[in-house]
PDB file of C-alpha atoms in Angstrom:
ATOM      1  CA  GLU A 674       0.000   0.000   0.000  1.00  0.00           C
ATOM      2  CA  TRP A 675       2.789   2.439   0.900  1.00  0.00           C
ATOM      3  CA  GLY A 676       4.676   1.607  -2.288  1.00  0.00           C
ATOM      4  CA  LEU A 677       1.555   2.193  -4.382  1.00  0.00           C
ATOM      5  CA  TYR A 678       1.032   5.522  -2.633  1.00  0.00           C
ATOM      6  CA  GLN A 679       4.630   6.603  -3.339  1.00  0.00           C
ATOM      7  CA  ARG A 680       4.379   5.582  -6.996  1.00  0.00           C
ATOM      8  CA  MET A 681       1.101   7.396  -7.552  1.00  0.00           C
ATOM      9  CA  ALA A 682       1.340   9.477 -10.718  1.00  0.00           C
ATOM     10  CA  PHE A 683      -0.654  12.635 -11.338  1.00  0.00           C
ATOM     11  CA  LYS A 684      -2.296  13.257 -14.671  1.00  0.00           C
ATOM     12  CA  THR A 685      -2.274  17.056 -14.552  1.00  0.00           C
ATOM     13  CA  GLU A 686      -0.459  19.813 -12.726  1.00  0.00           C
ATOM     14  CA  ASP A 687      -3.688  20.738 -10.903  1.00  0.00           C
ATOM     15  CA  GLU A 688      -3.924  17.234  -9.448  1.00  0.00           C
ATOM     16  CA  ALA A 689      -0.355  17.510  -8.189  1.00  0.00           C
ATOM     17  CA  GLU A 690      -1.136  20.820  -6.479  1.00  0.00           C
ATOM     18  CA  ASP A 691      -4.219  19.274  -4.813  1.00  0.00           C
ATOM     19  CA  PHE A 692      -2.118  16.342  -3.646  1.00  0.00           C
ATOM     20  CA  VAL A 693       0.592  18.554  -2.168  1.00  0.00           C
ATOM     21  CA  GLY A 694      -2.080  20.292  -0.085  1.00  0.00           C
ATOM     22  CA  TRP A 695      -2.830  16.995   1.708  1.00  0.00           C
ATOM     23  CA  GLY A 696      -6.322  18.137   2.462  1.00  0.00           C
ATOM     24  CA  ALA A 697      -8.836  16.031   4.346  1.00  0.00           C
ATOM     25  CA  LYS A 698     -11.068  16.061   1.280  1.00  0.00           C
ATOM     26  CA  TRP A 699      -8.356  14.374  -0.820  1.00  0.00           C
ATOM     27  CA  TRP A 700      -7.742  11.719   1.825  1.00  0.00           C
ATOM     28  CA  ARG A 701     -11.457  10.957   2.170  1.00  0.00           C
ATOM     29  CA  ALA A 702     -11.659  10.487  -1.596  1.00  0.00           C
ATOM     30  CA  HIS A 703      -8.658   8.123  -1.618  1.00  0.00           C
ATOM     31  CA  SER A 704      -9.140   6.328   1.711  1.00  0.00           C
ATOM     32  CA  ASP A 705     -10.490   3.211  -0.010  1.00  0.00           C
ATOM     33  CA  LYS A 706      -7.294   2.942  -2.067  1.00  0.00           C
ATOM     34  CA  PHE A 707      -4.905   3.750   0.807  1.00  0.00           C
ATOM     35  CA  PRO A 708      -6.755   2.865   4.049  1.00  0.00           C
ATOM     36  CA  HIS A 709      -3.699   2.614   6.309  1.00  0.00           C
ATOM     37  CA  VAL A 710      -1.908   5.635   4.875  1.00  0.00           C
ATOM     38  CA  ALA A 711      -5.143   7.645   5.059  1.00  0.00           C
ATOM     39  CA  GLU A 712      -5.529   6.708   8.734  1.00  0.00           C
ATOM     40  CA  ALA A 713      -1.951   7.812   9.443  1.00  0.00           C
ATOM     41  CA  ALA A 714      -2.547  11.065   7.553  1.00  0.00           C
ATOM     42  CA  ARG A 715      -5.718  11.688   9.549  1.00  0.00           C
ATOM     43  CA  ARG A 716      -3.793  11.326  12.801  1.00  0.00           C
ATOM     44  CA  VAL A 717      -0.923  13.548  11.663  1.00  0.00           C
ATOM     45  CA  LEU A 718      -3.071  16.220  10.013  1.00  0.00           C
ATOM     46  CA  CYS A 719      -5.157  16.771  13.150  1.00  0.00           C
ATOM     47  CA  ILE A 720      -2.138  18.273  14.936  1.00  0.00           C
ATOM     48  CA  PRO A 721      -2.532  22.059  15.206  1.00  0.00           C
ATOM     49  CA  ALA A 722      -0.104  24.022  13.070  1.00  0.00           C
ATOM     50  CA  THR A 723       0.385  26.630  15.773  1.00  0.00           C
ATOM     51  CA  SER A 724       1.959  26.447  19.196  1.00  0.00           C
ATOM     52  CA  ALA A 725      -0.079  29.301  20.665  1.00  0.00           C
ATOM     53  CA  SER A 726      -2.145  27.118  22.989  1.00  0.00           C
ATOM     54  CA  SER A 727       0.895  25.351  24.415  1.00  0.00           C
ATOM     55  CA  GLU A 728       2.699  28.686  24.831  1.00  0.00           C
ATOM     56  CA  ARG A 729      -0.309  30.046  26.761  1.00  0.00           C
ATOM     57  CA  LEU A 730      -0.236  26.978  28.989  1.00  0.00           C
ATOM     58  CA  PHE A 731       3.493  27.364  29.731  1.00  0.00           C
ATOM     59  CA  SER A 732       2.990  31.065  30.422  1.00  0.00           C
ATOM     60  CA  CYS A 733       0.205  30.271  32.864  1.00  0.00           C
ATOM     61  CA  ALA A 734       2.349  27.628  34.590  1.00  0.00           C
ATOM     62  CA  GLY A 735       5.175  30.163  34.840  1.00  0.00           C
ATOM     63  CA  LEU A 736       2.857  32.542  36.683  1.00  0.00           C
ATOM     64  CA  ILE A 737       1.985  29.787  39.167  1.00  0.00           C
ATOM     65  CA  LEU A 738       5.480  28.405  39.718  1.00  0.00           C
ATOM     66  CA  THR A 739       7.144  31.391  41.354  1.00  0.00           C
ATOM     67  CA  PRO A 740      10.331  31.464  43.486  1.00  0.00           C
ATOM     68  CA  LEU A 741       8.099  31.286  46.567  1.00  0.00           C
ATOM     69  CA  ARG A 742       6.384  28.175  45.194  1.00  0.00           C
ATOM     70  CA  ASN A 743       9.492  26.365  44.019  1.00  0.00           C
ATOM     71  CA  ARG A 744       8.635  23.171  45.932  1.00  0.00           C
ATOM     72  CA  LEU A 745       5.375  22.452  44.140  1.00  0.00           C
ATOM     73  CA  GLN A 746       5.126  18.864  42.985  1.00  0.00           C
ATOM     74  CA  ALA A 747       4.505  18.294  39.291  1.00  0.00           C
ATOM     75  CA  THR A 748       1.037  16.864  39.880  1.00  0.00           C
ATOM     76  CA  ARG A 749       0.009  19.845  42.017  1.00  0.00           C
ATOM     77  CA  LEU A 750       1.389  22.290  39.418  1.00  0.00           C
ATOM     78  CA  GLU A 751      -0.525  20.464  36.705  1.00  0.00           C
ATOM     79  CA  LYS A 752      -3.795  20.698  38.660  1.00  0.00           C
ATOM     80  CA  LEU A 753      -3.303  24.371  39.535  1.00  0.00           C
ATOM     81  CA  THR A 754      -2.432  25.188  35.932  1.00  0.00           C
ATOM     82  CA  MET A 755      -5.486  23.418  34.580  1.00  0.00           C
ATOM     83  CA  LEU A 756      -7.741  25.158  37.116  1.00  0.00           C
ATOM     84  CA  SER A 757      -6.376  28.627  36.498  1.00  0.00           C
ATOM     85  CA  CYS A 758      -5.915  28.451  32.721  1.00  0.00           C
ATOM     86  CA  ASN A 759      -9.278  27.000  31.736  1.00  0.00           C
ATOM     87  CA  ASP A 760     -12.497  28.949  31.499  1.00  0.00           C
ATOM     88  CA  PRO A 761     -14.764  28.024  34.451  1.00  0.00           C
ATOM     89  CA  ASP A 762     -17.816  28.448  32.208  1.00  0.00           C
ATOM     90  CA  GLU A 763     -16.625  25.471  30.161  1.00  0.00           C
ATOM     91  CA  TRP A 764     -16.230  23.150  33.152  1.00  0.00           C
ATOM     92  CA  SER A 765     -18.805  20.389  33.351  1.00  0.00           C
ATOM     93  CA  TRP A 766     -19.738  20.453  37.016  1.00  0.00           C
ATOM     94  CA  ASP A 767     -22.167  17.564  36.547  1.00  0.00           C
ATOM     95  CA  GLN A 768     -19.337  15.056  36.558  1.00  0.00           C
ATOM     96  CA  TRP A 769     -18.282  16.171  40.055  1.00  0.00           C
ATOM     97  CA  MET A 770     -21.717  16.059  41.671  1.00  0.00           C
TER      98      MET A 770
END
């Protein structure tokens, strides 16, 4: 399957440009021909192209882990970060009651 995918020839230049884009639409159309490669592409393509959310999380953790709180355990820091960095309106309180 991988070899067939690598040897795939494009008929026109437009098809090659569509293929380079690796869009979800292209993979859905070709998932019957390349089921395993399409599954791998789906997993890889779902990764965000930006690091903004992780940078916000590290910034929030940096505000919690101060010189006065230098003995916080990793699990406690993780819990405090998740509590302070997430919007309370999005919490599902039903699971805790």
